[in-house]
Short mmCIF file of C-alpha atoms and ligand atoms in Angstrom, two decimals:
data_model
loop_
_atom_site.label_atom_id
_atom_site.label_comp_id
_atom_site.label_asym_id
_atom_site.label_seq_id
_atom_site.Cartn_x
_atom_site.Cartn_y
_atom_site.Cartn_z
CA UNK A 3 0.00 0.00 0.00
CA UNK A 4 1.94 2.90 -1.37
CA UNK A 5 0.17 5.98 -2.76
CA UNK A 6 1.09 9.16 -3.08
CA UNK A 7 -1.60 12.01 -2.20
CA UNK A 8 -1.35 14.76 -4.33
CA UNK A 9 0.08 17.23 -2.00
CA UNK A 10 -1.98 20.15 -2.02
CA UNK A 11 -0.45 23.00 0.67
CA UNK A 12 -3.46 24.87 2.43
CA UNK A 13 -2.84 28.15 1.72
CA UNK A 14 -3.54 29.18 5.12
CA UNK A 15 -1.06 26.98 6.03
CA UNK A 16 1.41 29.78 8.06
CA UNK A 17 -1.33 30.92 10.21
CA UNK A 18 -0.75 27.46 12.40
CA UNK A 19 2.58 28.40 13.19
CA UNK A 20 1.76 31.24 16.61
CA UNK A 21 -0.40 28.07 17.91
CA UNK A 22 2.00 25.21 17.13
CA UNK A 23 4.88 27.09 18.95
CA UNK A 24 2.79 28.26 22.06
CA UNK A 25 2.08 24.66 22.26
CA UNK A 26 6.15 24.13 22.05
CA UNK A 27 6.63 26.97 24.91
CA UNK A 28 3.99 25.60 27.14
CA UNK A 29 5.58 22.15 27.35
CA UNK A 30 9.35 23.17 27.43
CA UNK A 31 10.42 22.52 31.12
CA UNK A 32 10.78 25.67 33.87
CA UNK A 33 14.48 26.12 35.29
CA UNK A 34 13.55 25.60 38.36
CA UNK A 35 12.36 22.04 37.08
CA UNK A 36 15.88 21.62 35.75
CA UNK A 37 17.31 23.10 39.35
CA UNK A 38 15.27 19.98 40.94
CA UNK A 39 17.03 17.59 39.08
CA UNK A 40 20.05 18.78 39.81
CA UNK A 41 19.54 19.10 43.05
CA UNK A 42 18.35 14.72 42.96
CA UNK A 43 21.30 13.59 40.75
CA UNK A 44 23.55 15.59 43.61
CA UNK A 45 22.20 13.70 46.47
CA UNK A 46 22.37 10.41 44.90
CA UNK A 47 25.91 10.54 43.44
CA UNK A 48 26.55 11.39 47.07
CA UNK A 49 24.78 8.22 48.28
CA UNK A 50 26.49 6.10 45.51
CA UNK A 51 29.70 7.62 45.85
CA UNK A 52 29.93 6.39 49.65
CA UNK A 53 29.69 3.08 48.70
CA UNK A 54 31.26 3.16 45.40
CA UNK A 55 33.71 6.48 45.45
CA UNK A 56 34.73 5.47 41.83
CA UNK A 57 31.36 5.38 39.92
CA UNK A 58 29.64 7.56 38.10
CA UNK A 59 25.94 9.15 37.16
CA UNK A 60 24.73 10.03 34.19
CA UNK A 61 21.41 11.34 33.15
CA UNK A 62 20.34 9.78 29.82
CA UNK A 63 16.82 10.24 28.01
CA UNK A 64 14.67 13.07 27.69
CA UNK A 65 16.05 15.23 30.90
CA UNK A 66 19.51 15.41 28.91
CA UNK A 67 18.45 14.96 25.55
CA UNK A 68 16.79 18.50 25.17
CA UNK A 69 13.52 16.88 23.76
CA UNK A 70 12.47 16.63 27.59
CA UNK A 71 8.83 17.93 27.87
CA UNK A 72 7.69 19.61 31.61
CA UNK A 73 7.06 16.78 34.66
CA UNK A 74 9.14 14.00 32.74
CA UNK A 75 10.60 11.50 35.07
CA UNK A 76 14.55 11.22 35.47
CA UNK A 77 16.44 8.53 33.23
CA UNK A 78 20.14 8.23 34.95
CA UNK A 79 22.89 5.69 34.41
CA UNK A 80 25.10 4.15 37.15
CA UNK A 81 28.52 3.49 35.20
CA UNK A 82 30.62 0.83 37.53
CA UNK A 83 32.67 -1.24 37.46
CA UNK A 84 32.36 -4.73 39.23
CA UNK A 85 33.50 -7.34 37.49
CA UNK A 86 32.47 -9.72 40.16
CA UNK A 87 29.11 -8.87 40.98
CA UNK A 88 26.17 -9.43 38.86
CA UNK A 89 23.99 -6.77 37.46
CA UNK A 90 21.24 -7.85 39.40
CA UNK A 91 23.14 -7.36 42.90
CA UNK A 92 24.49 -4.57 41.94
CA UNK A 93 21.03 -3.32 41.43
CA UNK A 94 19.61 -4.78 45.04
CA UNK A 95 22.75 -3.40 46.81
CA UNK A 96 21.91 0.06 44.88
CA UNK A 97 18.16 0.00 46.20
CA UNK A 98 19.66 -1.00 49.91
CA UNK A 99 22.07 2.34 49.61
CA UNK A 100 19.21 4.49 48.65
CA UNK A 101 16.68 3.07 50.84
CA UNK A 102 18.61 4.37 54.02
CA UNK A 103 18.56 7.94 52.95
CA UNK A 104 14.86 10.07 52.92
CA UNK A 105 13.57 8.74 49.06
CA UNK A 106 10.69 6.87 48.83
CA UNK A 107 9.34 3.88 46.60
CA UNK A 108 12.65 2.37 45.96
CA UNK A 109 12.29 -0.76 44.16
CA UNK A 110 15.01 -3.09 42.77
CA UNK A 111 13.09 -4.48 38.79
CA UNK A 112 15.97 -6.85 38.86
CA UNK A 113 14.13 -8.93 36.19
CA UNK A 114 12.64 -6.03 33.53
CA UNK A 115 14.01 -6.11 30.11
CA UNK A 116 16.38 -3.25 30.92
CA UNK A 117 17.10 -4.14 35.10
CA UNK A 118 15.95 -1.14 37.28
CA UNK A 119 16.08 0.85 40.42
CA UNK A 120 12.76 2.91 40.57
CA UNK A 121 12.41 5.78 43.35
CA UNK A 122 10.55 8.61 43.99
CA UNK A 123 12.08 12.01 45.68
CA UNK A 124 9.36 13.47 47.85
CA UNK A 125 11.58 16.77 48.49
CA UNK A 126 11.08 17.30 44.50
CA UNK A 127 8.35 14.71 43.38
CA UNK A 128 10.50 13.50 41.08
CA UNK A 129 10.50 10.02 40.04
CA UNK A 130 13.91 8.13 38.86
CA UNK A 131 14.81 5.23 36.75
CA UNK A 132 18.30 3.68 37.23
CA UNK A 133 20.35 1.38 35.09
CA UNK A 134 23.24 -0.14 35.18
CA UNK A 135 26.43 0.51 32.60
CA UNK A 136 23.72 1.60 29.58
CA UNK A 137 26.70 3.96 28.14
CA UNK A 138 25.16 3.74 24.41
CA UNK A 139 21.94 5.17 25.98
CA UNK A 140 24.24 7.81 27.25
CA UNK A 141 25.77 8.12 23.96
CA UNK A 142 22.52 8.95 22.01
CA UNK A 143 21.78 10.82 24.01
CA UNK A 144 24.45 12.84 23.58
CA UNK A 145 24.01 12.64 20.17
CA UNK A 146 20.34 13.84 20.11
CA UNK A 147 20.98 16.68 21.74
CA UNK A 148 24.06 17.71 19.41
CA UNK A 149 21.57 17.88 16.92
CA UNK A 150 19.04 19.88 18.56
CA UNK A 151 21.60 22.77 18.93
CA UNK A 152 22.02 22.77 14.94
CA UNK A 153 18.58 24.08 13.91
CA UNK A 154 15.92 25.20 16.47
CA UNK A 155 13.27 23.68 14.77
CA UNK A 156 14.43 20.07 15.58
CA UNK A 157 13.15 20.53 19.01
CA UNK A 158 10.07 22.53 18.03
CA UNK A 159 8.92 19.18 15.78
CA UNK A 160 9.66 16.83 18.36
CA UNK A 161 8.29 18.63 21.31
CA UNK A 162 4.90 18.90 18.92
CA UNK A 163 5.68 15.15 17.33
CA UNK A 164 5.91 13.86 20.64
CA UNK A 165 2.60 15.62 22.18
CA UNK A 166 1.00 14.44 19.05
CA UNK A 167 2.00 10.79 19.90
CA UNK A 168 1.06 10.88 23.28
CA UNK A 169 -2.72 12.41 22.84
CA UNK A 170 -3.06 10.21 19.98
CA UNK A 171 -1.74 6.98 22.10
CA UNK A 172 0.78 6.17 20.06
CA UNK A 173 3.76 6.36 22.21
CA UNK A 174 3.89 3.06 24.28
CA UNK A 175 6.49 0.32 23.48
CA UNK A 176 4.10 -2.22 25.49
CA UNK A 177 1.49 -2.02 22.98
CA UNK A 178 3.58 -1.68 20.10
CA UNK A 179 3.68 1.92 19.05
CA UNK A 180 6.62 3.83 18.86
CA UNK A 181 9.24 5.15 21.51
CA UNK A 182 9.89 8.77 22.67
CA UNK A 183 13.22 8.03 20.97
CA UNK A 184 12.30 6.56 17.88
CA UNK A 185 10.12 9.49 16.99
CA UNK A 186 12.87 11.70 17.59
CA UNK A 187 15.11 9.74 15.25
CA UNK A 188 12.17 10.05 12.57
CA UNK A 189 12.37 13.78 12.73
CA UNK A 190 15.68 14.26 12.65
CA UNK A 191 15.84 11.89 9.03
CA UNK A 192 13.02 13.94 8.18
CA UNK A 193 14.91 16.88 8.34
CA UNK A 194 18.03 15.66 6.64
CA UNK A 195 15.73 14.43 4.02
CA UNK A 196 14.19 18.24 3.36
CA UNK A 197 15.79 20.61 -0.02
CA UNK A 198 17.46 22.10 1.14
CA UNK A 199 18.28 19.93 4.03
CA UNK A 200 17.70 21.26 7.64
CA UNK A 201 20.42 18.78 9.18
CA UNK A 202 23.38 17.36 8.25
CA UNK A 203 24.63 13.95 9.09
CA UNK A 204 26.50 14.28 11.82
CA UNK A 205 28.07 10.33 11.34
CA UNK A 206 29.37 10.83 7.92
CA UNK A 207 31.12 14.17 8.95
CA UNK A 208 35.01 13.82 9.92
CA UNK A 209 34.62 12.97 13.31
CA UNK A 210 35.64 15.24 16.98
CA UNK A 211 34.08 12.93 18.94
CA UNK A 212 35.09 9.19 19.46
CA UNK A 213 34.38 6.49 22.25
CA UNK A 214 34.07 3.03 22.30
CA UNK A 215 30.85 1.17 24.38
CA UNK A 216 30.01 -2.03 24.29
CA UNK A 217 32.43 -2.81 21.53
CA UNK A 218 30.69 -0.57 19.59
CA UNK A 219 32.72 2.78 17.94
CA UNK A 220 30.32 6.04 18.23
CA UNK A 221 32.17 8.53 16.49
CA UNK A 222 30.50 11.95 14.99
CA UNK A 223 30.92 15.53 14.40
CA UNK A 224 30.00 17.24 17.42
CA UNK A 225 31.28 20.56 17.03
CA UNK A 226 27.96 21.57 16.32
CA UNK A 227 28.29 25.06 17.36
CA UNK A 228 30.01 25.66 13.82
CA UNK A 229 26.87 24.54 12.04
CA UNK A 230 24.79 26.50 13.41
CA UNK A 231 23.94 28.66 9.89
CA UNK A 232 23.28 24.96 8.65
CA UNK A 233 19.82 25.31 8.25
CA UNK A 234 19.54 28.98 6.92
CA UNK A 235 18.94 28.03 2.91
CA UNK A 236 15.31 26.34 4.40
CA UNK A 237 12.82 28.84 4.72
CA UNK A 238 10.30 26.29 5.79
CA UNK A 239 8.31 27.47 8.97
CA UNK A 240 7.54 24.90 11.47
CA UNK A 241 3.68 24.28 9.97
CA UNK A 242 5.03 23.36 7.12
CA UNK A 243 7.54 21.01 8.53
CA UNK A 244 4.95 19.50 11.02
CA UNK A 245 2.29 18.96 7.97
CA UNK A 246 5.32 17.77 6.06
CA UNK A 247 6.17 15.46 8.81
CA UNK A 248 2.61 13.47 8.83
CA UNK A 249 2.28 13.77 4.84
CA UNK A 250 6.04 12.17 4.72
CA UNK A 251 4.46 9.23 7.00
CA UNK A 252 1.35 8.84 5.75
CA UNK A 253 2.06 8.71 1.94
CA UNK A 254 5.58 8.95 1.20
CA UNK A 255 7.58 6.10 3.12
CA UNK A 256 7.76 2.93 1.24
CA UNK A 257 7.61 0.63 4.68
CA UNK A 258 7.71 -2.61 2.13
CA UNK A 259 11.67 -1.87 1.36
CA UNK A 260 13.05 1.14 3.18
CA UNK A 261 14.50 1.75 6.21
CA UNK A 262 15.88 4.99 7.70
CA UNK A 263 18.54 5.39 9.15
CA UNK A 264 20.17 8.49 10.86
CA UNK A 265 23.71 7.25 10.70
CA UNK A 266 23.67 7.51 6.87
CA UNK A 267 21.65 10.42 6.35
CA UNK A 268 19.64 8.48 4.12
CA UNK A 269 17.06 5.62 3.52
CA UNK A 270 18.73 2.48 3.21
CA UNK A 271 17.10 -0.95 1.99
CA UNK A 272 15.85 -3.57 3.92
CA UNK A 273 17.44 -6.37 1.99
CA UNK A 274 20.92 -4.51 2.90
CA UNK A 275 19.91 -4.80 6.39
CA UNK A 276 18.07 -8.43 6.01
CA UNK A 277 14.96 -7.14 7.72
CA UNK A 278 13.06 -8.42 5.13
CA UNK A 279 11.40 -11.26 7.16
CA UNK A 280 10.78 -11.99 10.59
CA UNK A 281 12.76 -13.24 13.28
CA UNK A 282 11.83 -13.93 16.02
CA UNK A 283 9.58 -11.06 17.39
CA UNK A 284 11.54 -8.46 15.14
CA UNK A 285 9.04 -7.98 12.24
CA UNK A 286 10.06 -5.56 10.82
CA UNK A 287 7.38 -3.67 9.98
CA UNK A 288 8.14 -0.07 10.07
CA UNK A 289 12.48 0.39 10.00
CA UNK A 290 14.56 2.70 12.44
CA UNK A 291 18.00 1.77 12.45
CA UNK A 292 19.81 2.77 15.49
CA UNK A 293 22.16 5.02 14.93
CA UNK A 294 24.96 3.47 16.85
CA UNK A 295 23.68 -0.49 17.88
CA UNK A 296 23.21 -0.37 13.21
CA UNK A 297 21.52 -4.34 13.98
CA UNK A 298 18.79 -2.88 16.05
CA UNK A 299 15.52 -1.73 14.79
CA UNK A 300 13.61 0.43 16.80
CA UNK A 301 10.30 -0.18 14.88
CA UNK A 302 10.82 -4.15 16.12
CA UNK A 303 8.09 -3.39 18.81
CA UNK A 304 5.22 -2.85 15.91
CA UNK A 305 3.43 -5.28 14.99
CA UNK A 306 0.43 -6.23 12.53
CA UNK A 307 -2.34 -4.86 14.42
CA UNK A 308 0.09 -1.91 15.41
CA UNK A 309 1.21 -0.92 12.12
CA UNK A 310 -1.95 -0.08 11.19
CA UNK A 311 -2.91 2.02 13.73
CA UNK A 312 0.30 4.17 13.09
CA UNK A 313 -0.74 4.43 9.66
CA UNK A 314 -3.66 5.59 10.34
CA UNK A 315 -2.75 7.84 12.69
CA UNK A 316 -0.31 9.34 10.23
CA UNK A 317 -2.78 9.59 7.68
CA UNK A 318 -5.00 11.29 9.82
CA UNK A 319 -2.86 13.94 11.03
CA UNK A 320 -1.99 14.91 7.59
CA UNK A 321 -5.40 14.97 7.03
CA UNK A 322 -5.99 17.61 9.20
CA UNK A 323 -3.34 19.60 8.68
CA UNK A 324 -4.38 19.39 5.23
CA UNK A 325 -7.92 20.26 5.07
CA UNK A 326 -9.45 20.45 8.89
CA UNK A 327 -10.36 24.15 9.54
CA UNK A 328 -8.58 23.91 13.49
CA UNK A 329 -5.93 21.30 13.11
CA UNK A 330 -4.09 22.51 16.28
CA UNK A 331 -7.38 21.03 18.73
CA UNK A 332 -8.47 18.21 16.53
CA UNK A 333 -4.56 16.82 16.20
CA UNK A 334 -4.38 16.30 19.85
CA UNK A 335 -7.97 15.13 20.42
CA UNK A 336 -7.73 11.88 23.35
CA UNK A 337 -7.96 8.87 21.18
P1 ATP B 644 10.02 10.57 27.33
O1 ATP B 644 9.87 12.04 27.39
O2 ATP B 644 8.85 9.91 26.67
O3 ATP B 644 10.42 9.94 28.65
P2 ATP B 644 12.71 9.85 26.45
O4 ATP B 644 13.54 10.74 25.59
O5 ATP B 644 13.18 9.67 27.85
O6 ATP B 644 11.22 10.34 26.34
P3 ATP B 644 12.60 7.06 25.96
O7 ATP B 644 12.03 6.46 24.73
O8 ATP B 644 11.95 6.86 27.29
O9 ATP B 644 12.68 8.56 25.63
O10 ATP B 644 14.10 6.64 26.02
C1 ATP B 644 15.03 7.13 26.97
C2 ATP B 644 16.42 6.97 26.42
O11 ATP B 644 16.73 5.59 26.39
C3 ATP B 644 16.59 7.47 24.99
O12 ATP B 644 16.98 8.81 24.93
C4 ATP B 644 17.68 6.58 24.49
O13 ATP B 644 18.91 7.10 24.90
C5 ATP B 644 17.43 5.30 25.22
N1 ATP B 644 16.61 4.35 24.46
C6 ATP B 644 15.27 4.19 24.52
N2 ATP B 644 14.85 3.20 23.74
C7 ATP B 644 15.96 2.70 23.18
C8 ATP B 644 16.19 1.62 22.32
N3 ATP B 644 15.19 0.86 21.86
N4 ATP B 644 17.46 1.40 21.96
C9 ATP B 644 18.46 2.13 22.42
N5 ATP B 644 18.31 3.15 23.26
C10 ATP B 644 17.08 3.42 23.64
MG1 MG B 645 12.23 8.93 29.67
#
């Protein structure tokens, strides 16, 4: 099923763009939000440290990533190392350490998919997530948020993307939908993708930055404060690029033989990838290469009954941004 729409701009199309960014502003986080967290990640790489003086926190996710929307809880990292302990007593120890101080609701998921210590801070009402040695999480992090510095409306999509996603119900891994993450990786090949593009790709750029995780190399261009004219040549205004978005995903992805992929700036194929047939639970049905783990998909959540109701979400949003008279209500209408 691959059509192409005839794309037909509303000519009213620039009025959207006052609403769409006060709906940016009003979800970008307060400083004194940011303050908080500081504040928590201070008090428990003091509680860690007394146990283990030589590891390390790092926040990871949305609260480092700069696509972090207002009330999001904390992703952070515990880098260690213990060669003889195993992940999942490092974890119980970890819960035991922070139990003793004033948090509350710490709990050791020792058996999740990725291993957790969950707690709460009542002093900020923050909630945390803690895992252990998840460096290329770190990593992408770090990546993400190089490339939000490159053209401000990166983070103006993906703050709107992501609201979009989560009114619609289309953000949650459990039910196969699409992660915070791997929307953010859609809009940033989107905007590679654009004539002239909005982003460059910061992987096939000579490289400043280079580490090694998990025997993986993550190497990039992150001097991104000398790309910052980048995006100039693209007049398009934020309306355009979220109707652009939807239309892109709704009728111009061929999800029978493409995949994109960050890394390369590009679409690549599936049959270069061999995600042309299941395995397992991977099926493949919608393609997000990682940009660093290049064997992981981060559409493998979706399946059949899933992959339609993305579709159909996308086709509905572009929909409305095509013809609906108030697209910035009826976008975000509850599912
Ligand atoms: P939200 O605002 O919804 O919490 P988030 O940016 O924290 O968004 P998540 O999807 O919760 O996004 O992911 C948190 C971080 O975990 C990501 O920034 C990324 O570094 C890492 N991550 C999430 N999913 C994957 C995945 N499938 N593979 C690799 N890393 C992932
Ligand atoms: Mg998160």
């Amino acid at each position: 099923r691959m059509y192409k729409r005839q794309m037909i701009r509303r000519r009213d199309i620039d009025n959207l763009n006052v609403p769409f960014l006060a709906i940016y502003e009003s979800l970008i986080p307060p400083e004194e939000e940011k303050v908080k967290q500081r504040q928590l990640l201070a008090l428990l790489e003091k509680l860690v440290n007394k146990e283990w003086p030589k590891a390390q926190l790092f926040i990871y996710g949305s609260c480092a990533n700069s696509f972090g929307v207002s009330k999001s809880d904390i992703d952070i990292c515990l880098a260690i190392e213990e060669a003889n302990m195993e992940k999942s007593d490092i974890l119980m120890k970890l819960a035991d350490i922070l139990q003793s101080d004033n948090l509350q609701n710490v709990q050791a998921l020792t058996r999740a998919r990725v291993p957790i210590v969950k707690l709460m801070d009542p002093a900020t009402g923050i909630s945390c997530d803690i895992c252990i040695n998840n460096l290329l999480a770190v990593v992408n992090t770090k990546l993400l948020r190089d490339y939000a510095q490159i053209d401000a409306r990166l983070r103006q999509l993906a703050f709107i993307i992501k609201h979009w996603a989560k009114s619609r119900g289309v953000n949650e891994t459990y039910h196969g939908t699409l992660s915070s993450y791997a929307y953010v990786l859609m809009c940033i090949h989107f905007l590679q993708q654009r004539r002239p593009a909005i982003l460059p790709c910061l992987q096939e750029m000579e490289s400043t930055y280079s580490v090694n995780v998990d025997n993986v190399n993550c190497a990039y261009f992150d001097k991104v404060g000398r790309l910052a004219d980048f995006g100039r040549p693209n007049k398009e205004t934020i309306a355009q690029l979220v109707w652009g978005f939807f239309y892109y995903w709704a009728y111009c992805h061929d999800y029978a033989n493409s995949v994109i992929s960050v890394r390369t700036g590009s679409i690549i194929s599936k049959r270069e990838k061999d995600w042309t047939r299941r395995v397992g639970n991977d099926r493949h049905l919608i393609c997000i290469e990682d940009p660093f783990e290049i064997s992981h998909d981060l559409g493998r959540v979706v399946d059949k009954r899933s992959i339609k109701v993305l579709r159909e979400e996308f086709e509905r949003a572009a929909d409305i941004m095509q013809y609906d008279p108030n697209p910035c209500v009826k976008l975000f209408e509850p599912y």
